[in-house]
Amino acid sequence: MPKGITQEQVNAVADALVTASERPTVEKIRAQLGTGSPNTVSRMLETWRGALATRLGQVLALPDVPAEAGQAFAEVWRLAVGHAESLAQASLAQEQNALLAAQTSLTQERKIWEIAVAEAQGLAQSAGQAREVAETRLADVQRLVEQQAGQLAELMQQRDGLQQRVDQLAEAFDTHKSVVTTEREALAAHVRAVEDRAHAEIDRAREETKTLQATLRQKEQETSAVASRLETAVASVRAAEHLATEQGARAKTLEQQLARMDGLPAALIASQRALQAATRRESTLQTKLDKLSKVSKPNAIVKKGNQRQDILQERTSD
């Protein structure tokens, strides 16, 4: 900071201004010194002016100055002092007005600064409170960060464990997948083999069915023929039985007649021959009936063939 000015400095600057034919003013002196308040410079300038008359009187009292020159110089000096005083008063009034304006401005600035200081204090107080809140929140955040760091470390350990477990499961899955693929291929091959065998069996069954159907039709034709022959044979048997009955009756009649008639050997012989013929015909018819009963057995074979065909059809539909 610049130091305070002295009276000697103000006097020297004012003398230099007068020597340069300039009127010493507060602004010029402050400009030359580069410091000093207007009040201080104005007071010291008044002191310099008061001492100026004394110094002029000493100059006028010198023995080597003529009286006329001294009077003229004194008159000039008086006029100069009067003019200087008027100028000084005008300058003082201007300086006072400027000082008053400066004081008013300073007052306004002071009020503004006071308001600004109050606001700054309020802001500082708010900032302090905010700092305390921020410090509290910072401590909470630090604790939270520490907790999260611990949780993160734990999660990383869990992640490593889970990754290891995932690797193990992936390896087990690959192994299981290989086994399943092998089993599936084997099962597919088995299914294809079973299907091939089933198709072969179906084809063979179809051929057997065709053969059985042809055999069935042939047997049906034979059965129809045998049935016709059986009906004819039954009719013949019935006729033979009826004839045998008649022959038996006739034989009994002949026996009775032979018992009564001993003289009829030729008729007896003829009756015996007729009886023997009827007996042979009955035996022949009985043999035919036995053969016909044997021929009726293919019906059971045909039924078995139909059942087997139904089973094959069910397999084919599945």
mmCIF file of N, CA and C in Angstrom, residues 107-151:
data_model
loop_
_atom_site.group_PDB
_atom_site.id
_atom_site.type_symbol
_atom_site.label_atom_id
_atom_site.label_comp_id
_atom_site.label_asym_id
_atom_site.label_seq_id
_atom_site.Cartn_x
_atom_site.Cartn_y
_atom_site.Cartn_z
ATOM 1 N N THR A 107 -21.188 6.087 -0.331
ATOM 2 C CA THR A 107 -22.277 5.629 0.548
ATOM 3 C C THR A 107 -23.114 4.564 -0.146
ATOM 4 N N GLN A 108 -23.436 4.860 -1.420
ATOM 5 C CA GLN A 108 -24.215 3.878 -2.179
ATOM 6 C C GLN A 108 -23.436 2.575 -2.359
ATOM 7 N N GLU A 109 -22.145 2.781 -2.693
ATOM 8 C CA GLU A 109 -21.324 1.578 -2.834
ATOM 9 C C GLU A 109 -21.211 0.814 -1.529
ATOM 10 N N ARG A 110 -21.138 1.606 -0.412
ATOM 11 C CA ARG A 110 -21.057 0.940 0.885
ATOM 12 C C ARG A 110 -22.326 0.140 1.159
ATOM 13 N N LYS A 111 -23.483 0.782 0.843
ATOM 14 C CA LYS A 111 -24.735 0.041 1.036
ATOM 15 C C LYS A 111 -24.766 -1.205 0.152
ATOM 16 N N ILE A 112 -24.305 -0.981 -1.110
ATOM 17 C CA ILE A 112 -24.284 -2.141 -2.013
ATOM 18 C C ILE A 112 -23.367 -3.229 -1.485
ATOM 19 N N TRP A 113 -22.174 -2.745 -0.972
ATOM 20 C CA TRP A 113 -21.236 -3.723 -0.416
ATOM 21 C C TRP A 113 -21.787 -4.390 0.830
ATOM 22 N N GLU A 114 -22.502 -3.579 1.642
ATOM 23 C CA GLU A 114 -23.112 -4.176 2.835
ATOM 24 C C GLU A 114 -24.126 -5.252 2.441
ATOM 25 N N ILE A 115 -24.952 -4.899 1.418
ATOM 26 C CA ILE A 115 -25.930 -5.895 0.941
ATOM 27 C C ILE A 115 -25.218 -7.120 0.384
ATOM 28 N N ALA A 116 -24.147 -6.814 -0.415
ATOM 29 C CA ALA A 116 -23.387 -7.919 -0.990
ATOM 30 C C ALA A 116 -22.728 -8.756 0.090
ATOM 31 N N VAL A 117 -22.195 -8.056 1.141
ATOM 32 C CA VAL A 117 -21.560 -8.781 2.239
ATOM 33 C C VAL A 117 -22.587 -9.638 2.971
ATOM 34 N N ALA A 118 -23.808 -9.043 3.185
ATOM 35 C CA ALA A 118 -24.867 -9.805 3.856
ATOM 36 C C ALA A 118 -25.245 -11.027 3.018
ATOM 37 N N GLU A 119 -25.378 -10.758 1.707
ATOM 38 C CA GLU A 119 -25.693 -11.891 0.845
ATOM 39 C C GLU A 119 -24.569 -12.912 0.850
ATOM 40 N N ALA A 120 -23.315 -12.372 0.821
ATOM 41 C CA ALA A 120 -22.178 -13.284 0.857
ATOM 42 C C ALA A 120 -22.150 -14.075 2.150
ATOM 43 N N GLN A 121 -22.456 -13.372 3.274
ATOM 44 C CA GLN A 121 -22.507 -14.085 4.545
ATOM 45 C C GLN A 121 -23.596 -15.164 4.529
ATOM 46 N N GLY A 122 -24.796 -14.755 3.965
ATOM 47 C CA GLY A 122 -25.866 -15.758 3.854
ATOM 48 C C GLY A 122 -25.452 -16.926 2.980
ATOM 49 N N LEU A 123 -24.778 -16.536 1.861
ATOM 50 C CA LEU A 123 -24.293 -17.609 0.975
ATOM 51 C C LEU A 123 -23.243 -18.455 1.660
ATOM 52 N N ALA A 124 -22.365 -17.752 2.448
ATOM 53 C CA ALA A 124 -21.335 -18.490 3.162
ATOM 54 C C ALA A 124 -21.953 -19.433 4.187
ATOM 55 N N GLN A 125 -23.002 -18.892 4.893
ATOM 56 C CA GLN A 125 -23.686 -19.743 5.871
ATOM 57 C C GLN A 125 -24.358 -20.927 5.175
ATOM 58 N N SER A 126 -25.048 -20.612 4.028
ATOM 59 C CA SER A 126 -25.689 -21.693 3.264
ATOM 60 C C SER A 126 -24.651 -22.670 2.734
ATOM 61 N N ALA A 127 -23.508 -22.074 2.292
ATOM 62 C CA ALA A 127 -22.445 -22.931 1.803
ATOM 63 C C ALA A 127 -21.893 -23.808 2.915
ATOM 64 N N GLY A 128 -21.780 -23.232 4.140
ATOM 65 C CA GLY A 128 -21.319 -24.037 5.272
ATOM 66 C C GLY A 128 -22.286 -25.171 5.571
ATOM 67 N N GLN A 129 -23.590 -24.809 5.588
ATOM 68 C CA GLN A 129 -24.584 -25.861 5.821
ATOM 69 C C GLN A 129 -24.547 -26.901 4.716
ATOM 70 N N ALA A 130 -24.430 -26.389 3.468
ATOM 71 C CA ALA A 130 -24.353 -27.327 2.346
ATOM 72 C C ALA A 130 -23.103 -28.200 2.441
ATOM 73 N N ARG A 131 -21.993 -27.558 2.934
ATOM 74 C CA ARG A 131 -20.769 -28.335 3.095
ATOM 75 C C ARG A 131 -20.958 -29.425 4.135
ATOM 76 N N GLU A 132 -21.620 -29.048 5.262
ATOM 77 C CA GLU A 132 -21.872 -30.057 6.287
ATOM 78 C C GLU A 132 -22.735 -31.189 5.735
ATOM 79 N N VAL A 133 -23.806 -30.793 5.000
ATOM 80 C CA VAL A 133 -24.663 -31.828 4.399
ATOM 81 C C VAL A 133 -23.869 -32.676 3.419
ATOM 82 N N ALA A 134 -23.014 -31.968 2.609
ATOM 83 C CA ALA A 134 -22.213 -32.695 1.622
ATOM 84 C C ALA A 134 -21.234 -33.633 2.312
ATOM 85 N N GLU A 135 -20.620 -33.137 3.435
ATOM 86 C CA GLU A 135 -19.702 -34.012 4.160
ATOM 87 C C GLU A 135 -20.421 -35.224 4.717
ATOM 88 N N THR A 136 -21.664 -34.971 5.250
ATOM 89 C CA THR A 136 -22.451 -36.099 5.764
ATOM 90 C C THR A 136 -22.776 -37.087 4.648
ATOM 91 N N ARG A 137 -23.226 -36.504 3.514
ATOM 92 C CA ARG A 137 -23.558 -37.378 2.379
ATOM 93 C C ARG A 137 -22.315 -38.090 1.847
ATOM 94 N N LEU A 138 -21.180 -37.366 1.886
ATOM 95 C CA LEU A 138 -19.937 -37.982 1.435
ATOM 96 C C LEU A 138 -19.569 -39.159 2.320
ATOM 97 N N ALA A 139 -19.744 -38.968 3.643
ATOM 98 C CA ALA A 139 -19.452 -40.078 4.556
ATOM 99 C C ALA A 139 -20.398 -41.247 4.271
ATOM 100 N N ASP A 140 -21.701 -40.914 4.064
ATOM 101 C CA ASP A 140 -22.662 -41.982 3.739
ATOM 102 C C ASP A 140 -22.281 -42.676 2.434
ATOM 103 N N VAL A 141 -21.903 -41.855 1.450
ATOM 104 C CA VAL A 141 -21.519 -42.435 0.155
ATOM 105 C C VAL A 141 -20.285 -43.302 0.300
ATOM 106 N N GLN A 142 -19.314 -42.844 1.126
ATOM 107 C CA GLN A 142 -18.111 -43.646 1.340
ATOM 108 C C GLN A 142 -18.463 -44.985 1.988
ATOM 109 N N ARG A 143 -19.354 -44.916 3.014
ATOM 110 C CA ARG A 143 -19.784 -46.177 3.638
ATOM 111 C C ARG A 143 -20.487 -47.068 2.627
ATOM 112 N N LEU A 144 -21.373 -46.426 1.806
ATOM 113 C CA LEU A 144 -22.085 -47.199 0.787
ATOM 114 C C LEU A 144 -21.121 -47.797 -0.228
ATOM 115 N N VAL A 145 -20.095 -47.002 -0.591
ATOM 116 C CA VAL A 145 -19.093 -47.507 -1.540
ATOM 117 C C VAL A 145 -18.348 -48.688 -0.933
ATOM 118 N N GLU A 146 -17.993 -48.574 0.358
ATOM 119 C CA GLU A 146 -17.309 -49.684 1.004
ATOM 120 C C GLU A 146 -18.195 -50.924 1.039
ATOM 121 N N GLN A 147 -19.498 -50.706 1.387
ATOM 122 C CA GLN A 147 -20.418 -51.840 1.389
ATOM 123 C C GLN A 147 -20.544 -52.453 -0.001
ATOM 124 N N GLN A 148 -20.692 -51.576 -1.009
ATOM 125 C CA GLN A 148 -20.817 -52.076 -2.375
ATOM 126 C C GLN A 148 -19.539 -52.771 -2.824
ATOM 127 N N ALA A 149 -18.377 -52.251 -2.357
ATOM 128 C CA ALA A 149 -17.121 -52.914 -2.697
ATOM 129 C C ALA A 149 -17.081 -54.323 -2.104
ATOM 130 N N GLY A 150 -17.533 -54.443 -0.842
ATOM 131 C CA GLY A 150 -17.595 -55.775 -0.236
ATOM 132 C C GLY A 150 -18.576 -56.678 -0.970
ATOM 133 N N GLN A 151 -19.764 -56.105 -1.295
ATOM 134 C CA GLN A 151 -20.746 -56.886 -2.047
ATOM 135 C C GLN A 151 -20.220 -57.271 -3.419
#
